[in-house]
Every structure is written in structure tokens, then in C-alpha cells.
Coordinates of C-alpha atoms and ligand atoms in Angstrom, one line a residue:
M1 CA 3.8 46.2 37.5
R2 CA 1.9 44.6 34.7
S3 CA -1.7 45.2 34.4
K4 CA -4.1 42.3 34.6
R5 CA -5.0 42.8 31.0
T6 CA -1.4 42.6 29.8
F7 CA -1.0 39.5 31.8
V8 CA -4.0 37.8 30.2
I9 CA -2.8 38.8 26.7
T10 CA 0.7 37.5 27.5
A11 CA -0.8 34.3 28.8
V12 CA -2.9 33.8 25.7
M13 CA 0.1 34.5 23.5
A14 CA 2.3 32.1 25.5
L15 CA -0.4 29.5 25.1
T16 CA -0.7 30.1 21.4
I17 CA 3.0 29.8 21.0
M18 CA 3.0 26.6 23.1
V19 CA 0.2 25.0 21.0
S20 CA 1.8 25.9 17.7
Q21 CA 5.2 24.6 18.8
A22 CA 3.6 21.4 20.0
Q23 CA 2.0 20.9 16.6
E24 CA 4.9 22.0 14.5
V25 CA 6.0 19.3 12.1
K26 CA 9.7 19.0 11.9
V27 CA 12.2 16.7 10.2
P28 CA 13.1 14.1 11.4
L29 CA 9.4 13.3 11.7
R30 CA 7.9 11.9 14.9
F31 CA 5.9 8.7 14.9
D32 CA 4.3 8.8 18.4
F33 CA 1.0 10.3 17.1
Y34 CA -1.3 10.1 14.1
Y35 CA -1.1 12.9 11.5
S36 CA -4.3 14.5 10.3
Y37 CA -4.6 15.1 6.6
E38 CA -3.4 18.7 7.1
K39 CA -0.4 17.4 9.2
V40 CA 0.5 14.8 6.5
V41 CA 0.7 17.7 4.0
E42 CA 2.8 19.7 6.4
A43 CA 5.1 16.7 6.9
L44 CA 5.5 16.2 3.1
K45 CA 6.3 19.9 2.7
A46 CA 8.8 19.7 5.6
L47 CA 10.6 16.7 4.1
H48 CA 10.7 18.5 0.7
S49 CA 12.1 21.7 2.1
A50 CA 14.7 19.8 4.2
Y51 CA 15.8 17.8 1.1
P52 CA 15.0 20.0 -1.9
G53 CA 17.6 18.3 -4.1
M54 CA 16.5 14.8 -3.4
T55 CA 12.8 15.3 -3.5
S56 CA 10.0 16.7 -5.6
L57 CA 6.5 17.3 -4.3
D58 CA 3.8 16.9 -6.9
Q59 CA 0.1 17.6 -6.9
V60 CA -1.2 14.4 -8.4
G61 CA -4.8 15.5 -8.5
K62 CA -7.7 16.7 -6.4
S63 CA -10.4 14.8 -4.6
E64 CA -14.2 15.2 -4.9
E65 CA -14.0 17.9 -2.1
G66 CA -11.1 19.6 -3.7
R67 CA -8.3 18.4 -1.4
V68 CA -4.9 17.9 -3.0
I69 CA -3.4 14.4 -3.4
W70 CA 0.3 14.8 -2.9
A71 CA 3.1 12.6 -4.1
L72 CA 6.7 12.9 -2.8
T73 CA 9.3 11.6 -5.2
I74 CA 12.7 10.7 -3.8
N75 CA 15.4 10.6 -6.4
N76 CA 19.1 11.4 -6.3
P77 CA 19.7 13.4 -9.5
A78 CA 23.4 12.7 -9.3
T79 CA 22.7 9.0 -10.2
G80 CA 20.3 9.7 -13.0
E81 CA 16.8 10.9 -13.9
P82 CA 13.9 9.2 -12.2
L83 CA 12.6 7.4 -15.4
T84 CA 16.0 5.7 -15.8
K85 CA 15.7 3.8 -12.5
P86 CA 13.5 1.0 -11.2
G87 CA 10.5 2.8 -9.6
V88 CA 9.1 1.8 -6.2
Y89 CA 5.7 3.1 -5.7
V90 CA 4.1 3.2 -2.2
D91 CA 0.8 4.5 -1.2
G92 CA -1.7 4.3 1.7
N93 CA -5.0 5.2 3.0
I94 CA -7.1 4.5 -0.1
H95 CA -9.7 3.6 2.6
G96 CA -10.3 6.8 4.6
N97 CA -10.3 5.1 8.0
E98 CA -7.1 3.1 7.4
I99 CA -4.9 5.9 8.6
Q100 CA -1.6 4.2 9.8
A101 CA -0.9 3.4 6.2
G102 CA -0.2 7.1 5.8
E103 CA 2.3 7.0 8.6
V104 CA 4.1 4.0 7.1
C105 CA 4.6 6.1 3.9
L106 CA 5.8 9.1 5.9
Y107 CA 8.1 7.0 7.9
L108 CA 9.6 5.4 4.8
A109 CA 10.2 8.9 3.2
N110 CA 11.7 10.1 6.5
R111 CA 13.9 7.1 6.9
L112 CA 15.2 7.2 3.3
L113 CA 16.0 10.9 3.5
T114 CA 17.4 11.2 7.0
Y115 CA 19.6 8.0 6.8
Y116 CA 20.9 8.6 3.2
G117 CA 24.7 8.7 3.5
K118 CA 24.5 7.2 7.0
L119 CA 23.5 3.6 6.4
D120 CA 24.9 1.9 3.3
D121 CA 21.7 -0.1 2.6
I122 CA 19.6 3.1 2.6
T123 CA 22.2 5.0 0.5
K124 CA 22.2 2.2 -2.1
V125 CA 18.5 2.0 -2.7
V126 CA 18.2 5.8 -2.8
D127 CA 21.0 6.0 -5.3
R128 CA 19.7 3.1 -7.5
N129 CA 15.9 3.5 -7.2
V130 CA 13.3 6.2 -7.4
F131 CA 10.6 6.2 -4.7
Y132 CA 7.1 7.5 -5.5
I133 CA 5.2 8.0 -2.2
I134 CA 1.5 8.9 -1.9
P135 CA 0.8 8.7 1.8
V136 CA -2.9 9.5 1.5
V137 CA -5.0 8.4 -1.5
N138 CA -8.4 9.1 0.0
V139 CA -7.6 12.6 1.2
D140 CA -11.3 13.4 1.9
G141 CA -11.6 10.2 3.8
R142 CA -8.6 10.8 6.1
A143 CA -9.8 14.4 6.7
H144 CA -13.3 13.3 7.7
F145 CA -12.0 10.3 9.7
F146 CA -10.1 12.7 12.0
A147 CA -12.8 15.5 12.0
D148 CA -16.0 13.5 12.3
A149 CA -17.3 10.9 14.7
N150 CA -16.6 7.4 13.3
T151 CA -16.3 3.8 14.1
P152 CA -12.8 2.2 13.5
S153 CA -14.3 0.9 10.2
S154 CA -16.4 3.7 8.9
N155 CA -15.7 6.5 6.5
R156 CA -13.8 4.2 4.1
G157 CA -15.2 5.4 0.8
L158 CA -14.8 8.3 -1.6
R159 CA -17.0 11.4 -1.2
I160 CA -19.3 10.5 -4.0
P161 CA -22.9 10.6 -2.8
V162 CA -25.0 7.5 -3.5
D163 CA -28.7 7.1 -2.7
D164 CA -28.4 3.7 -0.9
D165 CA -32.2 3.4 -0.1
H166 CA -33.5 4.8 -3.4
D167 CA -35.6 7.4 -1.8
G168 CA -34.3 10.2 -4.0
L169 CA -32.1 11.7 -1.2
F170 CA -28.4 11.2 -1.1
D171 CA -26.5 10.3 2.1
E172 CA -29.3 11.7 4.1
D173 CA -29.2 9.4 7.1
G174 CA -25.9 8.1 8.3
P175 CA -24.9 7.2 11.9
D176 CA -25.0 10.1 14.4
D177 CA -22.8 10.7 17.4
I178 CA -25.7 11.0 19.8
D179 CA -23.7 11.4 22.9
G180 CA -21.2 13.7 21.3
D181 CA -18.0 11.9 22.4
G182 CA -16.5 11.7 18.9
N183 CA -17.1 8.0 18.4
I184 CA -19.8 6.1 16.7
T185 CA -20.4 3.1 18.9
T186 CA -23.2 0.5 19.3
M187 CA -26.7 0.9 20.6
R188 CA -28.4 -1.9 22.7
I189 CA -31.7 -2.3 24.5
R190 CA -32.8 -4.5 27.3
D191 CA -34.9 -7.3 25.9
T192 CA -35.7 -10.7 27.5
L193 CA -36.4 -12.0 24.0
G194 CA -33.1 -10.6 22.6
R195 CA -30.5 -12.9 21.1
F196 CA -27.7 -11.7 23.4
R197 CA -26.8 -11.9 27.1
T198 CA -24.1 -10.4 29.1
D199 CA -20.7 -12.3 29.0
P200 CA -20.1 -13.5 32.5
A201 CA -16.4 -13.1 32.0
D202 CA -16.7 -9.4 31.2
K203 CA -19.9 -7.4 31.6
R204 CA -19.0 -5.2 28.7
L205 CA -19.3 -8.0 26.2
M206 CA -22.4 -9.7 24.9
I207 CA -22.6 -13.3 23.8
A208 CA -25.3 -15.2 21.9
V209 CA -28.0 -17.0 23.9
K210 CA -28.3 -20.7 23.3
P211 CA -31.6 -22.3 22.5
G212 CA -33.8 -22.3 25.7
E213 CA -31.7 -19.6 27.4
K214 CA -33.2 -16.3 28.4
G215 CA -32.1 -13.2 26.4
E216 CA -30.9 -9.9 27.9
W217 CA -30.1 -7.6 25.0
T218 CA -31.0 -6.7 21.4
R219 CA -28.4 -4.9 19.4
L220 CA -29.8 -1.9 17.6
G221 CA -26.8 -1.2 15.3
Q222 CA -24.6 1.9 15.2
E223 CA -25.4 5.1 17.1
G224 CA -27.9 7.1 15.2
I225 CA -31.4 8.5 14.8
D226 CA -33.8 8.5 11.9
N227 CA -32.6 11.8 10.4
D228 CA -35.0 11.9 7.4
G229 CA -38.1 10.5 9.2
D230 CA -38.5 7.6 6.8
G231 CA -38.9 5.1 9.6
Q232 CA -35.4 3.7 9.1
V233 CA -32.3 4.5 11.1
N234 CA -28.9 4.9 9.5
E235 CA -30.1 3.6 6.2
D236 CA -28.1 5.9 3.9
G237 CA -24.7 6.9 5.1
E238 CA -21.9 8.7 3.3
G239 CA -21.1 7.2 -0.1
Y240 CA -20.5 4.4 -0.8
V241 CA -18.0 4.2 -3.5
D242 CA -14.9 2.2 -2.6
G243 CA -11.7 3.6 -4.0
N244 CA -10.3 0.2 -4.2
R245 CA -13.1 -1.2 -6.4
N246 CA -13.0 1.6 -8.9
W247 CA -9.9 0.9 -11.0
G248 CA -10.0 0.2 -14.7
F249 CA -9.0 -3.4 -14.7
N250 CA -11.7 -6.1 -14.5
W251 CA -14.1 -3.5 -13.0
N252 CA -17.5 -4.9 -12.3
P253 CA -20.7 -2.9 -11.7
P254 CA -22.4 -2.3 -8.3
Y255 CA -24.8 -5.2 -8.7
V256 CA -21.8 -7.6 -8.7
Q257 CA -19.8 -5.7 -6.0
R258 CA -20.9 -3.0 -3.6
G259 CA -18.9 0.2 -3.8
A260 CA -17.8 -0.2 -7.4
G261 CA -19.1 3.2 -8.5
D262 CA -21.0 3.9 -11.7
Y263 CA -18.0 3.4 -13.9
P264 CA -14.3 2.7 -13.5
F265 CA -12.2 5.8 -12.5
E266 CA -15.3 7.6 -11.3
G267 CA -13.2 8.8 -8.3
T268 CA -11.4 11.9 -9.5
G269 CA -8.4 11.1 -7.4
I270 CA -8.3 7.5 -8.6
K271 CA -8.2 8.6 -12.2
A272 CA -5.5 11.2 -11.4
I273 CA -3.3 8.6 -9.8
A274 CA -3.8 6.2 -12.7
E275 CA -2.7 8.9 -15.2
W276 CA 0.2 9.8 -12.9
M277 CA 1.4 6.2 -12.8
F278 CA 1.0 5.8 -16.6
A279 CA 3.5 8.7 -16.9
R280 CA 6.0 6.7 -14.8
P281 CA 6.4 3.4 -16.8
N282 CA 9.5 2.6 -14.7
I283 CA 7.4 1.5 -11.7
I284 CA 8.3 -2.1 -11.1
M285 CA 7.2 -2.5 -7.5
V286 CA 4.0 -1.3 -5.8
F287 CA 3.0 -1.4 -2.2
A288 CA -0.5 -0.4 -1.2
F289 CA -1.0 -0.1 2.6
H290 CA -4.3 -0.7 4.3
N291 CA -5.4 -1.9 7.7
S292 CA -5.8 -4.5 9.2
G293 CA -5.1 -8.1 10.0
G294 CA -1.3 -8.4 9.5
M295 CA -1.1 -9.7 6.0
Y296 CA 0.8 -9.1 2.8
L297 CA -1.4 -10.0 -0.2
R298 CA -0.5 -10.7 -3.7
G299 CA -2.8 -11.0 -6.7
P300 CA -4.7 -12.1 -8.5
S301 CA -7.7 -10.5 -6.7
F302 CA -10.3 -12.7 -8.4
K303 CA -10.6 -16.3 -9.0
A304 CA -11.4 -16.2 -12.7
A305 CA -8.0 -14.6 -13.4
G306 CA -6.3 -18.0 -12.9
E307 CA -2.9 -18.2 -11.4
L308 CA 0.0 -15.9 -12.2
P309 CA 2.9 -17.1 -14.4
Q310 CA 5.3 -19.3 -12.4
G311 CA 8.2 -16.8 -12.9
D312 CA 6.2 -14.1 -11.1
I313 CA 5.1 -16.4 -8.3
S314 CA 8.7 -17.1 -7.6
V315 CA 9.4 -13.4 -7.2
Y316 CA 6.4 -12.9 -4.9
N317 CA 7.4 -15.9 -2.8
Y318 CA 10.9 -14.5 -2.4
L319 CA 9.5 -11.2 -1.2
G320 CA 6.7 -12.6 0.8
E321 CA 8.7 -15.2 2.7
N322 CA 11.3 -12.6 3.7
I323 CA 8.6 -10.0 4.6
E324 CA 7.0 -12.5 6.9
K325 CA 10.3 -12.4 8.8
I326 CA 10.7 -8.7 8.7
V327 CA 7.2 -8.2 10.1
P328 CA 6.7 -11.1 12.6
G329 CA 3.2 -12.4 12.8
Y330 CA 2.2 -11.1 9.4
E331 CA 1.2 -13.7 6.8
Y332 CA 2.0 -13.6 3.0
L333 CA -1.2 -14.6 1.3
I334 CA -3.0 -14.7 -2.1
S335 CA -5.8 -12.2 -2.3
W336 CA -8.7 -14.1 -3.8
K337 CA -7.8 -17.5 -2.5
D338 CA -7.1 -16.6 1.2
L339 CA -9.5 -13.7 1.5
Y340 CA -12.2 -13.1 -1.2
S341 CA -12.5 -12.0 -4.8
T342 CA -12.5 -8.3 -5.6
Y343 CA -13.0 -6.5 -8.9
G344 CA -11.5 -3.3 -10.1
D345 CA -8.9 -3.2 -7.3
F346 CA -5.7 -1.2 -7.4
T347 CA -3.1 -4.0 -7.4
D348 CA -4.8 -5.9 -10.2
F349 CA -4.6 -2.6 -12.1
T350 CA -0.9 -2.1 -11.4
N351 CA 0.0 -5.8 -12.1
N352 CA -1.8 -5.9 -15.4
L353 CA -1.6 -2.3 -16.7
I354 CA 1.5 -0.9 -15.2
G355 CA 3.4 -4.1 -15.3
S356 CA 4.6 -4.1 -11.7
Y357 CA 4.9 -6.5 -8.9
S358 CA 2.3 -5.4 -6.3
L359 CA 1.7 -6.2 -2.7
V360 CA -1.1 -5.0 -0.4
G361 CA 0.0 -4.6 3.2
E362 CA -2.7 -5.0 5.8
L363 CA -1.3 -3.3 8.8
Y364 CA -1.8 -4.2 12.4
Q365 CA -3.1 -7.2 14.4
S366 CA -5.5 -6.3 17.2
A367 CA -4.7 -9.7 18.6
T368 CA -1.4 -8.2 19.9
E369 CA -3.5 -6.4 22.5
T370 CA -3.4 -8.9 25.3
F371 CA -3.1 -8.9 29.1
N372 CA -2.1 -12.5 29.8
G373 CA 1.6 -12.3 28.9
S374 CA 1.2 -13.7 25.4
D375 CA 2.4 -12.0 22.3
R376 CA -0.9 -12.4 20.5
L377 CA -4.0 -14.5 20.7
K378 CA -5.1 -16.8 17.9
D379 CA -8.7 -16.2 18.8
E380 CA -9.6 -12.9 17.2
E381 CA -13.3 -13.6 16.8
R382 CA -15.5 -10.8 18.0
S383 CA -18.3 -11.4 20.4
R384 CA -20.6 -10.2 17.6
S385 CA -20.3 -13.7 16.2
G386 CA -22.0 -14.8 19.3
E387 CA -19.3 -16.9 20.9
P388 CA -17.5 -15.8 24.0
S389 CA -14.3 -14.4 22.7
E390 CA -11.1 -14.7 24.7
G391 CA -9.5 -12.3 22.2
E392 CA -11.9 -9.5 22.9
R393 CA -11.8 -10.1 26.6
Q394 CA -8.0 -9.7 26.4
R395 CA -8.4 -6.6 24.4
L396 CA -10.6 -5.1 27.1
L397 CA -8.1 -5.9 29.8
F398 CA -5.4 -4.4 27.6
N399 CA -7.6 -1.3 27.3
D400 CA -8.1 -1.1 31.0
N401 CA -4.5 -1.8 32.2
V402 CA -2.2 -0.7 29.3
A403 CA -4.2 2.0 27.5
Q404 CA -5.9 3.5 30.6
G405 CA -9.4 3.1 29.0
E406 CA -8.6 5.0 25.8
L407 CA -9.8 2.3 23.5
F408 CA -13.2 1.5 24.7
C409 CA -16.3 3.6 25.4
E410 CA -18.0 2.2 28.5
W411 CA -21.7 1.4 28.1
K412 CA -23.9 4.2 29.4
P413 CA -27.7 4.9 29.4
Y414 CA -29.2 7.1 26.8
K415 CA -32.8 8.2 26.0
H416 CA -33.3 7.6 22.3
P417 CA -36.2 9.4 20.5
L418 CA -37.3 6.2 18.8
Y419 CA -36.2 3.4 21.0
G420 CA -36.5 5.0 24.5
D421 CA -34.2 3.8 27.2
I422 CA -31.1 2.2 25.6
E423 CA -27.4 1.9 26.2
I424 CA -24.6 3.0 24.0
G425 CA -21.0 1.9 24.1
G426 CA -18.2 0.0 22.4
W427 CA -14.8 0.4 20.8
A428 CA -13.6 3.9 20.2
K429 CA -12.8 5.3 16.7
M430 CA -9.0 5.2 17.3
S431 CA -8.9 1.5 18.2
T432 CA -9.1 -2.0 16.9
R433 CA -7.7 -1.5 13.4
M434 CA -4.7 0.6 14.4
P435 CA -2.3 0.5 17.2
P436 CA -2.4 2.9 20.1
P437 CA 0.3 5.5 19.3
F438 CA 2.9 3.9 21.7
L439 CA 2.9 0.9 19.4
L440 CA 3.1 2.8 16.2
Q441 CA 6.8 3.2 15.9
E442 CA 7.6 -0.4 15.5
L443 CA 4.7 -0.9 13.0
V444 CA 5.9 1.9 10.7
H445 CA 9.5 0.8 10.9
R446 CA 9.0 -2.8 10.1
N447 CA 6.6 -2.2 7.3
A448 CA 8.8 0.5 5.8
S449 CA 11.6 -2.1 6.0
S450 CA 9.5 -4.4 3.8
V451 CA 9.5 -1.7 1.1
I452 CA 13.2 -1.1 1.5
F453 CA 13.8 -4.9 1.2
A454 CA 11.8 -5.1 -2.0
A455 CA 13.6 -2.1 -3.4
Q456 CA 16.9 -3.9 -3.0
Y457 CA 15.6 -6.7 -5.2
T458 CA 14.3 -4.7 -8.1
P459 CA 16.0 -5.6 -11.3
K460 CA 19.7 -4.7 -11.4
V461 CA 21.0 -5.4 -14.8
A462 CA 24.7 -5.3 -15.8
M463 CA 26.1 -5.9 -19.3
D464 CA 29.3 -7.9 -20.0
V465 CA 30.7 -8.1 -23.5
F466 CA 32.7 -11.2 -22.7
E467 CA 34.0 -12.3 -26.1
V468 CA 35.0 -10.5 -29.4
K469 CA 36.4 -12.9 -31.9
K470 CA 37.6 -12.6 -35.4
I471 CA 36.0 -15.1 -37.8
E472 CA 37.8 -14.1 -41.0
G473 CA 38.5 -10.8 -42.8
D474 CA 36.3 -8.1 -41.2
L475 CA 33.7 -10.7 -40.0
W476 CA 33.5 -10.8 -36.2
S477 CA 31.6 -12.7 -33.5
I478 CA 30.5 -10.8 -30.4
R479 CA 29.1 -12.5 -27.2
V480 CA 27.3 -10.4 -24.6
R481 CA 25.8 -11.3 -21.3
L482 CA 23.1 -9.5 -19.4
I483 CA 23.2 -10.3 -15.6
N484 CA 20.5 -9.5 -13.2
E485 CA 21.3 -9.4 -9.5
G486 CA 17.8 -8.5 -8.5
A487 CA 15.0 -11.0 -7.7
M488 CA 12.7 -9.3 -10.1
P489 CA 13.1 -9.8 -13.9
S490 CA 13.5 -6.8 -16.1
V491 CA 9.9 -7.4 -17.4
T492 CA 7.3 -9.2 -15.4
Y493 CA 6.1 -12.5 -16.8
Q494 CA 2.5 -11.3 -16.6
T495 CA 3.5 -8.3 -18.9
I496 CA 4.8 -10.8 -21.5
K497 CA 1.8 -13.0 -21.2
N498 CA -0.6 -10.0 -21.6
K499 CA 1.6 -8.4 -24.3
L500 CA 1.3 -5.2 -22.3
Y501 CA 4.2 -3.6 -24.0
P502 CA 7.2 -4.7 -26.1
K503 CA 9.8 -6.5 -24.2
D504 CA 13.2 -4.9 -23.4
I505 CA 15.6 -4.3 -26.2
L506 CA 19.2 -5.3 -26.7
S507 CA 20.5 -3.6 -29.8
V508 CA 23.8 -3.6 -31.7
T509 CA 24.8 -0.6 -33.8
G510 CA 28.0 1.0 -35.1
K511 CA 29.0 3.5 -37.8
G512 CA 31.2 1.2 -39.7
I513 CA 29.5 -2.1 -39.1
K514 CA 26.6 -4.2 -40.3
V515 CA 24.9 -6.8 -38.2
I516 CA 24.8 -10.1 -40.2
S517 CA 23.0 -12.3 -37.7
G518 CA 22.2 -12.5 -34.0
G519 CA 20.2 -14.3 -31.4
E520 CA 20.1 -15.8 -28.0
L521 CA 23.1 -18.0 -27.1
Q522 CA 21.5 -21.2 -25.9
D523 CA 24.7 -23.1 -25.2
P524 CA 28.1 -21.3 -25.1
Y525 CA 30.0 -24.6 -25.4
T526 CA 28.3 -25.9 -28.6
G527 CA 27.7 -22.4 -29.9
L528 CA 23.9 -23.1 -30.3
V529 CA 22.2 -19.9 -31.1
S530 CA 18.5 -19.3 -31.7
Y531 CA 18.8 -16.7 -34.5
K532 CA 16.4 -14.0 -35.1
E533 CA 15.6 -13.8 -38.8
F534 CA 14.7 -10.2 -39.3
K535 CA 16.5 -7.2 -37.8
P536 CA 19.1 -9.3 -36.0
G537 CA 20.6 -6.1 -34.5
V538 CA 17.5 -5.6 -32.4
Q539 CA 16.7 -8.4 -29.9
M540 CA 13.6 -8.4 -27.7
C541 CA 14.4 -9.8 -24.3
Q542 CA 13.7 -10.3 -20.6
V543 CA 16.5 -10.6 -18.1
P544 CA 15.3 -13.1 -15.5
G545 CA 15.7 -12.4 -11.7
F546 CA 18.8 -13.8 -10.1
G547 CA 19.8 -14.9 -13.6
K548 CA 21.5 -14.1 -16.9
I549 CA 20.8 -14.2 -20.6
E550 CA 23.5 -14.4 -23.4
Y551 CA 23.5 -13.3 -27.0
Q552 CA 25.8 -13.8 -30.0
F553 CA 26.0 -11.4 -32.9
L554 CA 28.0 -11.7 -36.2
V555 CA 29.0 -8.3 -37.5
S556 CA 31.1 -7.2 -40.4
G557 CA 33.0 -4.0 -40.6
K558 CA 35.5 -1.9 -38.7
G559 CA 35.6 0.4 -35.7
N560 CA 33.4 0.5 -32.6
V561 CA 30.3 -1.5 -31.8
V562 CA 27.6 0.0 -29.5
L563 CA 25.6 -2.5 -27.5
K564 CA 22.6 -1.0 -25.7
F565 CA 20.1 -2.6 -23.3
E566 CA 16.9 -0.6 -22.9
S567 CA 14.3 -1.5 -20.3
R568 CA 11.3 0.4 -19.0
K569 CA 11.8 -0.9 -15.6
A570 CA 15.5 -1.6 -15.3
G571 CA 17.0 1.4 -17.0
T572 CA 19.4 1.6 -19.9
T573 CA 22.9 0.2 -20.1
T574 CA 25.3 0.9 -22.9
Q575 CA 28.8 -0.4 -23.8
T576 CA 31.0 0.5 -26.7
V577 CA 33.6 -2.1 -27.7
P578 CA 36.2 -2.0 -30.4
L579 CA 36.4 -4.8 -32.9
K580 CA 39.5 -6.5 -31.7
E581 CA 40.1 -9.8 -30.1
K582 CA 38.9 -10.1 -26.5
V583 CA 38.2 -13.4 -24.6
Q584 CA 37.2 -13.3 -21.0
K585 CA 37.2 -16.1 -18.6
K586 CA 33.7 -16.9 -17.3
Ligands
CA601 CA1 -31.4 8.0 0.3
CA602 CA1 -20.7 8.5 20.4
CA603 CA1 -33.8 7.6 3.7
CA604 CA1 -34.0 7.4 7.9
ZN605 ZN1 -8.4 -1.2 3.0

């Protein structure tokens, strides 16, 4: 017979095993829960050890609190080195609270690796592209969002202390979880002179009183007490330096824009990622995932930048219009025009200094939380704005009947040291800006599909030497065509406009040959060529998306001619042709 003690030990061991099994991260990854920062790291390590030949796992840098920012690179070495392929960079969670962005990144990695060799479309992009995936940029932010009490919107910034109220103390008085339920909700107090009354449609909501109406409530802001006894409540919370206002392109100081930081790249992780990207000049496509609203945003991020070159707009429109169909309900928009201007943001940095196409994905629409049979409500206004909001009423019914009360903290009385008898309540931390886990699967799949779609349309340049003709003696004419099946050109138009780096190069060389002249073939029928006067054997070029470009060279000599196209973004293509007659049909 087992002793009681043995039984207890066995039970504890069994429980420990059960818990550790339940939390074990295995490939294929699951997407019916949210990964803490530690679980994200486990998931990346699990993917890397399941696919060691196809992945590398790099420490990009460390955060203010010393956490590692990890990048998973997916590349098939059998089809070439990473730098020789069009790079697709995907990150998420630069804002600490915007967690499902990390799951989209993990899902993308999981999808590419576990379906490689099973689905042609996946196999093709994995073979042709390299994927750089950083699921969590603000690693401290994600860790604290899970560990600490928060609102759905708090804990966005980097862990750089800022003295918001200029009292010489840093981050000394943020919101407090005064009822200890893990959420920072709202405080309200009964007040007949208050500006709010109870919404007759749902007692949990407040609506603004109209002139002449009697008030019922005054809102006291987020849960909290006066931690430093300076007479103010919650006046100096964590940070605030916003990782997405701290990049080194068109950065503006804090008096222009809150959260800018004292100087660009002040965030150690932000700087580390910038350097990591500069070491990967093949990155042509960037996705940065955030929440929320259901949008894909392109730049520019600020009005004074003017419009992008038309060639780039066409690429964005092609991607954006298709992504709107891949993720129904999401809108493709222009950042500054349809939202607001920002300075020092990430995608302006990548557009202008990495030379990539860049989209911000704002994940999730809380308007999909309805209980009236409709897919989503147009009316997303919060009751905070004072109007009765059908959207928020529906979300509460969704909370009650579909989420069993998980999303909303019911109002309850509380005795506050400063305000006396108050009530606290409101939306829970894990609500509003992210789907409840049962809706997560579709969100991560569709948005990862946007990335895979874009990868399919990165530049795909082929070379065709379509004519070699003898002029006389050992003088030859060579015509070559560069064809791009991708939607993206081999160099962005913005890169050319900014003179960010030299254009791509088409060169003609050969041991026994000399290049007499060469240039772009404007009209193959009339033979009109725009000749380049100096160094005709080296042509600077851009191969347009869904297009072609043709060149004609005159060379003298004997033997083989080597034609080489070299592109930062579209890789290198080489052909060796003998100097003997060759005429191809078009
Ligand atoms: Ca302070
Ligand atoms: Ca609370
Ligand atoms: Ca203070
Ligand atoms: Ca205070
Ligand atoms: Zn964000």
C-alpha cells in the first residue's frame, strides 16, 4: 500500500508533468492561445530545431531590460545564399501591447516550414525568397504586457524611463491594479453634476448628458492611486518612448511628437534591428504588424513627404487591392492621408533607407464582435465619445453570450483612498484590440497569406540573349532582354529618386572581346538605341515590374561573351554566349 506521503509526491509530480506537457511548444505550432515572450522564444527554437537546414536563429540585439530580440531566417540553401534572393522581412509587436502581430509572424514561419514540399505555392516562395522574421520587436513590452496588469492599449512603449511630469522622478506613478484582477480598467464616481449618465440600453455603458439633463457619473480615468503623493493620480507611467517614432528617417523631437525619444535610435533594440537590416540589402518587401482596425497602410507617413513615385504607387495598389480580398473587411490606406502624420516611423525608414516596399498591417476589427447576426458593425465609436454606441453594445452582448464574460470586467464598488466610494470596471486587458483566441486562427492565416502573396510578386528577373548578329569581320551586335515576372521592379522608384544606391548593373565582359558601344534598345524595329558614352559595357538599369527592358551591345573579338545582371534585391543572373549567329523569334 502506498503511504499518504508517496501519494502526495506522486500527485504533485503528475501535476507538474501535466502542466509542463500542456505548456510544451511543439511543431507544428498551435494558434489557439497567445504566446508569452518566453513562449515565442520557445516556439522559434522549436521551429529552428525542427528545420535546422532551412532556418537560422539570430540574436539581433537586446532590449533595455536585456531580453533578446530573435530573428528567424528561412532560406533553402539548395537554391542559393540568402543575400542572392529577394528578401521578405516581417516583424510584429513593436508596440508592446499589440501581441497578435507576434502570432502572425510565428504562423507565417510555421506555415512556410511545415508546408514546404507539400503545397507548390509555398515551396516556390521558400525556394525563391528568403524570409526574415522578427515576431517580437518590443520584447520588454510583450513580456510586461503578459506579466503586468494593463489596459488593452497600455504598455506600448520601450522601457526607457521618462519623467513625464518633470518632478525629478521617473515613471513613479503609473496606473495601479487596485482590485488585483490583472486588468487596468476605469474608475467612475457617482456625481449628479457629472457629464455622463447610464446608457438605458446597457447599464454597463455610459453616455454623455445633453444640455439640461441630469448627470450620474464622472469618469476618474484609469485605475490607480497617487503613488508619490504629489496630488496627481497616474501622472507618470512607464516610458514613454514609442519604438515606432524612434527611427532615423525624418525623426522629429518630442515637442513635435510625443514618444519620439531624445534622439533617433535611442531604443537599443531599434538600433540593433536597423543595423541588422542594413546588413541585408536584399530586403525588397517589409511587413510590420500592429493592432488594430483592419488596415494595410502604405507610406509616406507624413504629409510633407509628398506623394511616392507613380511606379511605386502602382506596386502598392497591386498588393493592397489583392490583400483587401485576402483579408476581407481590411482596408488598404495611405498612412498620413487616411490616418495621421508620424515622424521617425519604421516603414518610412525601410522605404527610404533600405529601399523596400513596406506595409503596416493593423490587425483585427473589434467590430466583428457582434450579437445581432451581422458580420461587423460600421459603428465602432466608443461610448467615451459620448454618443450611445451600437458597436459597443453589440460587443458587450458578444462578451456575454459568445465569450462567457471573458472580455469585460463588470463594474464593482471600491473604496478609494483619495476619491472614497467609487466603481471600477471596463474592458479586460485581453480584449478590444485582439481577437479572443477562438478567432485567432483565421486572423493569423489570412494575414500570413498577405505576406506569402507579396512574396510571390517580388522581382523575378530572367535574362534572354535573343539576338547575336555578325555585322562584319569580328564586329558583332548582341541584343539582350531582362524580363521581370514580379509586380515589384528590381529597384524601387523611390530608391532611384533618392539616389539611395547605384541602380542595378548589366555588364558585358569576355576574355577575347571589347565592348565598342552599348545602350538601351528603345525600338527593336528601327534599332533606336540610347547609347551610353562612357563604359558602355556597364549599364545601370532598373527592370520594371511585370515588364522588360532590352539592351543592344556592339562588341568586337572572338570567343565567349559573359552577360551579367546584378541586383541588390533581385539577385544575380549570368549568361555566357558564344559569338556566333543566333536569332530568336520574339
Ligand atoms: Ca515624474
Ligand atoms: Ca483591475
Ligand atoms: Ca509625480
Ligand atoms: Ca502622483
Ligand atoms: Zn502599433
